[in-house]
PDB file of C-alpha atoms in Angstrom:
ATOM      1  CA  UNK J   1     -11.756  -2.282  29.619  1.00 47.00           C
ATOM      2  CA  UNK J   2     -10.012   0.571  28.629  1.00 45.00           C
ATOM      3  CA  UNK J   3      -6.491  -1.194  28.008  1.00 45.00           C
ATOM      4  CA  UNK J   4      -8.142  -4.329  26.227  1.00 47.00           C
ATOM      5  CA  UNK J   5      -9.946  -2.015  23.936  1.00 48.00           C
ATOM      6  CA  UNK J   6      -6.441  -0.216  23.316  1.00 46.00           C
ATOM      7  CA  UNK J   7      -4.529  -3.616  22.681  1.00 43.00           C
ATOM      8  CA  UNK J   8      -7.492  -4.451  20.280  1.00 41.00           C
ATOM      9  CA  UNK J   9      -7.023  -1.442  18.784  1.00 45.00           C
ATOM     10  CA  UNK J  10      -3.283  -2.115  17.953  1.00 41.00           C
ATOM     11  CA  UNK J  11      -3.842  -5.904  17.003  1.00 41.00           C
ATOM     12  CA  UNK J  12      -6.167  -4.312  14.048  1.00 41.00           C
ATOM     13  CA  UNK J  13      -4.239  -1.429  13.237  1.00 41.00           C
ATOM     14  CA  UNK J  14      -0.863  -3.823  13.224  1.00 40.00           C
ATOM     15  CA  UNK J  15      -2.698  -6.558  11.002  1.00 41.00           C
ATOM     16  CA  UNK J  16      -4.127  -3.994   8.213  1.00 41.00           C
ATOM     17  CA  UNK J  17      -0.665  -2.493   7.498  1.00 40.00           C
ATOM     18  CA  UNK J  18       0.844  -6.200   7.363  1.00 41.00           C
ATOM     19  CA  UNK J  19      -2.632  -7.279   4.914  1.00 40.00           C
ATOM     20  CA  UNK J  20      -1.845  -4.219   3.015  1.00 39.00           C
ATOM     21  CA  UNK J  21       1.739  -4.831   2.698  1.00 41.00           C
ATOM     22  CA  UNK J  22       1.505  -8.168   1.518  1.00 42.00           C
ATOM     23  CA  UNK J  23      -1.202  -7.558  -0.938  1.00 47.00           C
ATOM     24  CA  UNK J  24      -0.279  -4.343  -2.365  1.00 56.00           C
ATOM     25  CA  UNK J  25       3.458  -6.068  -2.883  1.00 49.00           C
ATOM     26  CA  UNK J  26       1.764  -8.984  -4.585  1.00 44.00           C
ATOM     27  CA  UNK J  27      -0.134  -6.334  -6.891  1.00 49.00           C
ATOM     28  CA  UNK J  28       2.955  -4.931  -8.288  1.00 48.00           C
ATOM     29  CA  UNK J  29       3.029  -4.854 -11.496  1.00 47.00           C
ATOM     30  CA  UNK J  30       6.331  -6.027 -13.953  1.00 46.00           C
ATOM     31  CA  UNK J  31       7.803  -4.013 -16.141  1.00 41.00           C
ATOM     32  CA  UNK J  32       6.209  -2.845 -19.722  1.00 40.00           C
ATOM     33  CA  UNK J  33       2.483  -4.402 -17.954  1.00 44.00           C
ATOM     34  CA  UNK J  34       0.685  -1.212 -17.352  1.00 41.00           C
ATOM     35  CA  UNK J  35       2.078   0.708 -20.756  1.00 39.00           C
ATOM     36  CA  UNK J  36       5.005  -0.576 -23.058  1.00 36.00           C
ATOM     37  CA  UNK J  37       8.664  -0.006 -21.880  1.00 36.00           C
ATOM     38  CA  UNK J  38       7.188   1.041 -18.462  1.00 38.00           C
ATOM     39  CA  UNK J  39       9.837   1.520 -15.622  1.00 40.00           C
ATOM     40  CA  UNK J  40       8.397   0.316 -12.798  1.00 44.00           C
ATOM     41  CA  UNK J  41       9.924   0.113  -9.465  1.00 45.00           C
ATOM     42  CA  UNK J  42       9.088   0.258  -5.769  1.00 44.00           C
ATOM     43  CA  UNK J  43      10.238   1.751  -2.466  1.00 43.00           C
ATOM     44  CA  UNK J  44       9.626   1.985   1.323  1.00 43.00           C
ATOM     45  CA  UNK J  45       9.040   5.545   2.733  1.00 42.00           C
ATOM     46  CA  UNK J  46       8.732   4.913   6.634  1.00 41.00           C
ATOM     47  CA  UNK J  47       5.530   2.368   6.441  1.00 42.00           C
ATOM     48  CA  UNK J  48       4.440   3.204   3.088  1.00 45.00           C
ATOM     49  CA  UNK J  49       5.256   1.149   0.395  1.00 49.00           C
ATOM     50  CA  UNK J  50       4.393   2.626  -2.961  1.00 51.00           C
ATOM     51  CA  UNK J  51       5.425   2.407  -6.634  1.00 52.00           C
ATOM     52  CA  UNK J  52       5.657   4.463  -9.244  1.00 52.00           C
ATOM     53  CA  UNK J  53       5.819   3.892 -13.093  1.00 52.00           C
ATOM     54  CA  UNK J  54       7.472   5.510 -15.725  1.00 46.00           C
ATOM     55  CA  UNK J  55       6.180   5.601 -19.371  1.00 44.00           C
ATOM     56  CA  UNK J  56       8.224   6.495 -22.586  1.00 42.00           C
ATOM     57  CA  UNK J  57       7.370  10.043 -22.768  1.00 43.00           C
ATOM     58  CA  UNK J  58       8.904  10.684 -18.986  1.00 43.00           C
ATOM     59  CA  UNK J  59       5.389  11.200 -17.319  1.00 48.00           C
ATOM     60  CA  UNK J  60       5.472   8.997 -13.943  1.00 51.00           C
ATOM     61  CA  UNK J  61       3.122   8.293 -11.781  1.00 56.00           C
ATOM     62  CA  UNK J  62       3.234   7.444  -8.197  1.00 57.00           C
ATOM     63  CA  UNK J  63       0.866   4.617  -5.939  1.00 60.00           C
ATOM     64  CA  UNK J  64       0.674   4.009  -2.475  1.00 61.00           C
ATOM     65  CA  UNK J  65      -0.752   1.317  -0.367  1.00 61.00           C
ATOM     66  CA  UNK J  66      -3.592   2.283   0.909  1.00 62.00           C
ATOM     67  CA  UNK J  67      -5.773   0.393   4.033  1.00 62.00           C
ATOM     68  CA  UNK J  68      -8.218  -1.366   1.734  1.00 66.00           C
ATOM     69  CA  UNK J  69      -5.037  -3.990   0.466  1.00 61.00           C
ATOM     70  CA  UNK J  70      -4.725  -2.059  -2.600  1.00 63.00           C
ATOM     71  CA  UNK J  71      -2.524   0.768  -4.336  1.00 60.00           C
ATOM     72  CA  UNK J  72      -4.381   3.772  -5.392  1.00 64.00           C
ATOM     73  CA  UNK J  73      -2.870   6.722  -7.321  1.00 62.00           C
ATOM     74  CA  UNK J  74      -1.384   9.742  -5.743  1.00 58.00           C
ATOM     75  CA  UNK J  75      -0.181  11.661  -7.991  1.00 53.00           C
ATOM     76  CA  UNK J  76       2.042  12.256 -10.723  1.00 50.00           C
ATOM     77  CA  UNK J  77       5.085  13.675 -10.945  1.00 45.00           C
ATOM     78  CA  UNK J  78       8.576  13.857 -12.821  1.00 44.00           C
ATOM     79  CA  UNK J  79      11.667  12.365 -11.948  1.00 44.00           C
ATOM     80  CA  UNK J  80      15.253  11.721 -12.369  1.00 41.00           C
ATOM     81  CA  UNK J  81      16.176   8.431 -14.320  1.00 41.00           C
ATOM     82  CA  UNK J  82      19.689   7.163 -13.666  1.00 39.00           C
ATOM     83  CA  UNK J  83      21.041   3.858 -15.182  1.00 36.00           C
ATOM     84  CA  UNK J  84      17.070   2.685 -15.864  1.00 38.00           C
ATOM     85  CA  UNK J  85      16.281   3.675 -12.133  1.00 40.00           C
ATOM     86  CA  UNK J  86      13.911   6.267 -11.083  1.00 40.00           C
ATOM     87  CA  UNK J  87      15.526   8.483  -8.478  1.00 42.00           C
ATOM     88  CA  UNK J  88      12.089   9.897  -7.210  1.00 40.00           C
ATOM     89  CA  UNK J  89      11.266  13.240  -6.853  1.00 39.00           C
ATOM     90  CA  UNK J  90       8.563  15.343  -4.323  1.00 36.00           C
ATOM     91  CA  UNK J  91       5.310  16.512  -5.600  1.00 37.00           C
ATOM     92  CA  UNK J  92       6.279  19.994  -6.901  1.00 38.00           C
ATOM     93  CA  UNK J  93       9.889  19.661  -5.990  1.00 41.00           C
ATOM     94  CA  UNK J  94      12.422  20.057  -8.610  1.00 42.00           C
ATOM     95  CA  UNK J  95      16.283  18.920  -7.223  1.00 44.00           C
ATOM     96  CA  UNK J  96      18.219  21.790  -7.367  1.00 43.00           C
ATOM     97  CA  UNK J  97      22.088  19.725  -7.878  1.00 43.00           C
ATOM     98  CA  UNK J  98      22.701  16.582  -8.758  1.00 45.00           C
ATOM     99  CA  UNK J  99      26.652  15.510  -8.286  1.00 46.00           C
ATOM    100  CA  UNK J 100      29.117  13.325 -10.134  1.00 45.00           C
ATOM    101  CA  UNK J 101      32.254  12.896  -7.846  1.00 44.00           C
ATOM    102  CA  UNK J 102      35.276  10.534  -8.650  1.00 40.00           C
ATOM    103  CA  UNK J 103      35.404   8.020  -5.443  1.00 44.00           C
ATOM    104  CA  UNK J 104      38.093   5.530  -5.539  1.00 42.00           C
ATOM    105  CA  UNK J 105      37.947   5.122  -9.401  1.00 37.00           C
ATOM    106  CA  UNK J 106      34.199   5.004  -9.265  1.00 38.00           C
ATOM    107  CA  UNK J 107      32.313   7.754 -10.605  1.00 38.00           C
ATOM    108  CA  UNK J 108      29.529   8.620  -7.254  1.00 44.00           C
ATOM    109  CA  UNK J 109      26.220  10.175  -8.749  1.00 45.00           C
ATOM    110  CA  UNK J 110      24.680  12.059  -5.778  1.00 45.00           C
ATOM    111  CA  UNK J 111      20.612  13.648  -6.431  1.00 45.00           C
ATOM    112  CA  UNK J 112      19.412  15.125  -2.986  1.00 44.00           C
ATOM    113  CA  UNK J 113      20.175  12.325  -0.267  1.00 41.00           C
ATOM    114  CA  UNK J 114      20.031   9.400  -2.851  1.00 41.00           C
ATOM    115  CA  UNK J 115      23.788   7.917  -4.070  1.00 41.00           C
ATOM    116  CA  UNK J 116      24.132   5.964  -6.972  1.00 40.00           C
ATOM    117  CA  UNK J 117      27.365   4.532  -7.767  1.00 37.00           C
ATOM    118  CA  UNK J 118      28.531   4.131 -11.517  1.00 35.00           C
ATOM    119  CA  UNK J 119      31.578   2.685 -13.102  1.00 33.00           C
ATOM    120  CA  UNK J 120      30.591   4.426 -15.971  1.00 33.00           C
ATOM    121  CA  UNK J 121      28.183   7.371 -16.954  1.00 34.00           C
ATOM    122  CA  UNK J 122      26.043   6.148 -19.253  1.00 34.00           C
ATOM    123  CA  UNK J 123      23.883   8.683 -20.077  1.00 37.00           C
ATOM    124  CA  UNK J 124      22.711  12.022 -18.178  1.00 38.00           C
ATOM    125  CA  UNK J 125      19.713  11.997 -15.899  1.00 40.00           C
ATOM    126  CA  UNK J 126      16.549  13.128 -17.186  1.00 38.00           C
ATOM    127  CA  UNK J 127      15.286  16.174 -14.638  1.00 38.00           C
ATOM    128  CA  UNK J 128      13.457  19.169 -14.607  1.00 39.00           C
ATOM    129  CA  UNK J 129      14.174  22.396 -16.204  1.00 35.00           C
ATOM    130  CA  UNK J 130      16.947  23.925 -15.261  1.00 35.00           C
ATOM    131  CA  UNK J 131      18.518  21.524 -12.752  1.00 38.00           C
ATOM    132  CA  UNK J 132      22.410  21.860 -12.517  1.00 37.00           C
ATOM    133  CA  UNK J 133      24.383  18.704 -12.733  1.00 39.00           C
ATOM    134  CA  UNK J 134      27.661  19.306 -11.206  1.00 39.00           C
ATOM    135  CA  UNK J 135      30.972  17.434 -11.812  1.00 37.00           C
ATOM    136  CA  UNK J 136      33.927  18.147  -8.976  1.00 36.00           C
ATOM    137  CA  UNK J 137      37.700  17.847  -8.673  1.00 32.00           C
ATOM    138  CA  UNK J 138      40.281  18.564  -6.623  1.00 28.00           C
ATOM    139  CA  UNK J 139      42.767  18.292  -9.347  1.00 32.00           C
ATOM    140  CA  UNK J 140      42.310  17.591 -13.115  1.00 32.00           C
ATOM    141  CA  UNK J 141      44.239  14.336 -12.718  1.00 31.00           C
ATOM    142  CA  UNK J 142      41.476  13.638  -9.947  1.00 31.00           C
ATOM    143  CA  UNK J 143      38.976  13.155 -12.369  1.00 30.00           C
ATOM    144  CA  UNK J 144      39.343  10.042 -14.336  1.00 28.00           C
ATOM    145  CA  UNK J 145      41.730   7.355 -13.932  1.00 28.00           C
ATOM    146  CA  UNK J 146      43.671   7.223 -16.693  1.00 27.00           C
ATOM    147  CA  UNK J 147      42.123   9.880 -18.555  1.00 27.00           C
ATOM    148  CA  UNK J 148      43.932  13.062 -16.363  1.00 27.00           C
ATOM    149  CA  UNK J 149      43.677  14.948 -19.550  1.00 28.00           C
ATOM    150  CA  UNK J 150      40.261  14.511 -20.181  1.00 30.00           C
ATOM    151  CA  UNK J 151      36.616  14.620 -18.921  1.00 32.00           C
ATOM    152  CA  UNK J 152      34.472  12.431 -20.454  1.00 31.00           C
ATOM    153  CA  UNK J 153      30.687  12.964 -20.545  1.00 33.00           C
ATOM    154  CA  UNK J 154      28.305  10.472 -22.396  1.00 29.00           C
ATOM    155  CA  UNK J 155      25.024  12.053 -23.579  1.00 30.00           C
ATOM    156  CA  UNK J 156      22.032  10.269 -25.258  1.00 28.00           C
ATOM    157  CA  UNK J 157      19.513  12.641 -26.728  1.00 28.00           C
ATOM    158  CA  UNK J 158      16.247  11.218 -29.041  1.00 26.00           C
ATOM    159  CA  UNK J 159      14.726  13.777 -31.002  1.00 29.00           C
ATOM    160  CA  UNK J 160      11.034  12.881 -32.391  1.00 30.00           C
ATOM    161  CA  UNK J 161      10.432  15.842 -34.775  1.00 33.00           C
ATOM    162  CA  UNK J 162      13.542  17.800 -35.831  1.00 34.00           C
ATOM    163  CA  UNK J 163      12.613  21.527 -36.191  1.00 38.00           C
ATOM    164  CA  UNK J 164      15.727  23.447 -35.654  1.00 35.00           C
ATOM    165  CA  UNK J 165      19.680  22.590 -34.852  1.00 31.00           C
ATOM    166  CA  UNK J 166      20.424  21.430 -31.764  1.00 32.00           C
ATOM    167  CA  UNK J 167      23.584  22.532 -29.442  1.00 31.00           C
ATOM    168  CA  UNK J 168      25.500  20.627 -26.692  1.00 32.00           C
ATOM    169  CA  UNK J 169      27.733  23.040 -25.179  1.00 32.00           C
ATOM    170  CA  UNK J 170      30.086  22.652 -22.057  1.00 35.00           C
ATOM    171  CA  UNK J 171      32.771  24.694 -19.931  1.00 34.00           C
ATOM    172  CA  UNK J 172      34.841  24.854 -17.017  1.00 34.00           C
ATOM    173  CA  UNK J 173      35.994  27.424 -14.582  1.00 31.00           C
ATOM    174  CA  UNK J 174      39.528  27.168 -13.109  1.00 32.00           C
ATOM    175  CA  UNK J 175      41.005  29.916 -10.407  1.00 31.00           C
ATOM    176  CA  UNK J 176      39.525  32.090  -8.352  1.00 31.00           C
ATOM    177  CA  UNK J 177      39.338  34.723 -11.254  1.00 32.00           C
ATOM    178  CA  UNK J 178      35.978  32.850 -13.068  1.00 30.00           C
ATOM    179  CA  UNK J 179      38.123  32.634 -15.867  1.00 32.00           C
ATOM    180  CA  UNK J 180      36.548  29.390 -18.243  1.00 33.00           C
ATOM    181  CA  UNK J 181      36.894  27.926 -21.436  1.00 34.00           C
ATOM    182  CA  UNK J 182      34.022  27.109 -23.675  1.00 33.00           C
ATOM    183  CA  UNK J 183      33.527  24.020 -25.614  1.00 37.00           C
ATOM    184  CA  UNK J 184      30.898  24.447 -28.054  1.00 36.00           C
ATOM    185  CA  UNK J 185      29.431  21.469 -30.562  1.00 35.00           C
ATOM    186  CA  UNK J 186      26.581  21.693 -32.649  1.00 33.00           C
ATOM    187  CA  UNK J 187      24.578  18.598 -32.533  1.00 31.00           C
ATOM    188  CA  UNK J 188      22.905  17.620 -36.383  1.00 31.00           C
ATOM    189  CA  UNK J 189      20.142  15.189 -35.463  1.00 28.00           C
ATOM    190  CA  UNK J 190      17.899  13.216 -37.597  1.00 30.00           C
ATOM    191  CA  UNK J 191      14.758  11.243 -36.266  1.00 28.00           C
ATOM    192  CA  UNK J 192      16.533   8.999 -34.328  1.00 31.00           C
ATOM    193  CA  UNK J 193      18.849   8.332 -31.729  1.00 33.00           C
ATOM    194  CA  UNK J 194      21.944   9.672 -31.389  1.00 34.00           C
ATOM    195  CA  UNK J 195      24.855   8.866 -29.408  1.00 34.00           C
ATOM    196  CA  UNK J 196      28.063  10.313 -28.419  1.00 33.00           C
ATOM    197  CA  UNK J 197      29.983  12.202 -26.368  1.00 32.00           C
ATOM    198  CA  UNK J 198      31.869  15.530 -25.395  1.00 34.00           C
ATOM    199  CA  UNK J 199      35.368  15.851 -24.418  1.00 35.00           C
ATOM    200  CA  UNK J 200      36.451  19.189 -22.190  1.00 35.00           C
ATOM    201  CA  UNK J 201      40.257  19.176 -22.621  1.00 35.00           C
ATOM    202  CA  UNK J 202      42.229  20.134 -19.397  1.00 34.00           C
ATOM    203  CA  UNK J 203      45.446  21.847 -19.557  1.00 35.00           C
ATOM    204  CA  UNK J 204      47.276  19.712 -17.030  1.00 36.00           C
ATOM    205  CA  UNK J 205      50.557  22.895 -17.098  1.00 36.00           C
ATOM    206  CA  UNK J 206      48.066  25.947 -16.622  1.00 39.00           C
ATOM    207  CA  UNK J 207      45.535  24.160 -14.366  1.00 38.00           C
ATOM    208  CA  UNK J 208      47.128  21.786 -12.158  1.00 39.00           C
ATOM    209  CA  UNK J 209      46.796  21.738  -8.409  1.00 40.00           C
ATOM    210  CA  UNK J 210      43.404  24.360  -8.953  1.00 38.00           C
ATOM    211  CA  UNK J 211      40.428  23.864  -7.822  1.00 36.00           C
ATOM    212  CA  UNK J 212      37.663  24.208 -10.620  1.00 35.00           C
ATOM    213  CA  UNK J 213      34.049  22.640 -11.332  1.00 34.00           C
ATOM    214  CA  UNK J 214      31.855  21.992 -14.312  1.00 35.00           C
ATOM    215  CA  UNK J 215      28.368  22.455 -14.341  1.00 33.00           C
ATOM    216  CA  UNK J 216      26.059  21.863 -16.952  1.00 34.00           C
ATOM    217  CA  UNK J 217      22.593  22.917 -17.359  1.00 32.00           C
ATOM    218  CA  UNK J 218      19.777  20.036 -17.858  1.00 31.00           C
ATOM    219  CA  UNK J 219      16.999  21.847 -20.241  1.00 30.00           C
ATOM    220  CA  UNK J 220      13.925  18.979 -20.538  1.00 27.00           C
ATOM    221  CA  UNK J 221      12.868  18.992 -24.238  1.00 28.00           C
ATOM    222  CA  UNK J 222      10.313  21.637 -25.842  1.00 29.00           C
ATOM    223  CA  UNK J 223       7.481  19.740 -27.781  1.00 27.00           C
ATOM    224  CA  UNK J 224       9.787  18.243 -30.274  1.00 26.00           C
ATOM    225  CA  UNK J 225      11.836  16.230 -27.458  1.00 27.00           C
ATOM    226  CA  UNK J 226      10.380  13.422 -25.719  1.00 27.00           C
ATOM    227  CA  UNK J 227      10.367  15.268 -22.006  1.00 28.00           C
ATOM    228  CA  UNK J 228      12.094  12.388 -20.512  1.00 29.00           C
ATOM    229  CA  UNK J 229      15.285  13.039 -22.575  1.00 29.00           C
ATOM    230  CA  UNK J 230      17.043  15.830 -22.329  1.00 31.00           C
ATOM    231  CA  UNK J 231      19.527  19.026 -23.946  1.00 31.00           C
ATOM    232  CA  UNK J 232      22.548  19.575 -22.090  1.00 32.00           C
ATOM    233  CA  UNK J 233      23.526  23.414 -22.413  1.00 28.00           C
ATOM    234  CA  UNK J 234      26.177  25.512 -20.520  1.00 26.00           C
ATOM    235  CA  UNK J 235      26.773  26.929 -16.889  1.00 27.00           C
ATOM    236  CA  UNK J 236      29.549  28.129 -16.189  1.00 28.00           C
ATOM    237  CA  UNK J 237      29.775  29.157 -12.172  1.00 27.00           C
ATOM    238  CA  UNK J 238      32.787  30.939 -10.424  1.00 27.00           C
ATOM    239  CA  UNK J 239      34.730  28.219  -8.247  1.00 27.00           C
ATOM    240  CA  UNK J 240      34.296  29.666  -4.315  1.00 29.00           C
TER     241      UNK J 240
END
């Protein structure tokens, strides 16, 4: 009696999660259906399937499946778009590094333990405050195929109420001494987007054959930036 009423047990349990699966997947909703421009976009984490949706001013929310055959709200949280996907990000977990390696003439974005491979960087991920995005050589010719002399970062930034200037500043360490130089450009906005992108020249005679990295600090807007775009400002670390 004991056994069937185990078995029975399992039979339910087994059928819920495959009831819920099915009708939570048939729930989901397309993008731009819940709010306009909406990223929407879904996942498996063990037996939970969830979703999560992005609107335009970088609040997300996430939904799992839950017994009934229906996704109910969790929480919300921020995250890390790359290329229009959400990398997702723990409740009240902000990513520490993100990255950006050249892999066979592929640039390799890695956040935490997700990869996502780009043939070109479109634009920098959206993250929290003060997340480091890292960009790593071996050599200077390592970096870009073609481009040895160069490192080429694309930015995107969308300003909603311009109060004061805006800066994108870079640099680069090279040696063991933490010597770096700085590549400063003030950014002039207007309401808008703007587009562009910053160069960090490499002296291929003084730093060939060293070891360096770039880092650059991700600052999330104040109230005049929409808090899913972002201002790119500089960290410079010594190379160990």
């Amino acid at each position: 009696m004991f056994y069937c009423a185990r078995y029975v047990s399992l039979i339910v349990l087994f059928s819920t999660l495959f009831a819920c699966s099915n009708v939570c997947t048939t729930q989901l909703p397309r993008k731009g259906e819940l709010t306009s421009n909406a990223l929407v976009g879904t996942w498996k984490n063990n037996t939970v399937e969830s979703y999560y949706v992005v609107d335009e001013d970088g609040s997300a929310n996430l939904y799992v499946c839950d017994p009934s055959g229906s996704f109910r709200k969790k929480s919300s949280f921020r995250g890390v778009i790359v290329n229009d996907q959400l990398i997702h990000q723990y409740e009240g977990h902000c990513p520490k590094t993100a990255s950006l390696t050249l892999n066979n003439g592929q640039l390799d974005l890695a956040y935490e333990n997700y990869h996502v491979s780009v043939s070109r960087l479109n634009s920098i991920p959206a993250a929290c405050d003060e997340t480091a995005l890292a960009i790593r050589s071996v050599t200077p010719g390592e970096l870009i195929a073609g481009r040895s002399q160069s490192v080429i970062i694309y930015y995107a930034v969308n300003v909603v109420n311009e109060k004061e200037p805006l800066y994108l500043m870079a640099g680069y360490t090279s040696g063991t001494d933490g010597s770096y130089v700085l590549d400063n450009k003030k950014i002039s906005l207007a309401n808008g987007r703007h587009d562009g992108e910053l160069r960090l020249q490499l002296t291929p005679k003084k730093y060939s054959n060293v070891p360096f990295e770039i880092y650059l600090r991700l600052i999330a807007g104040g109230d005049d930036v929409n808090k899913n775009l972002i201002l790119l400002s500089r960290k410079v670390v010594n190379v160990k």
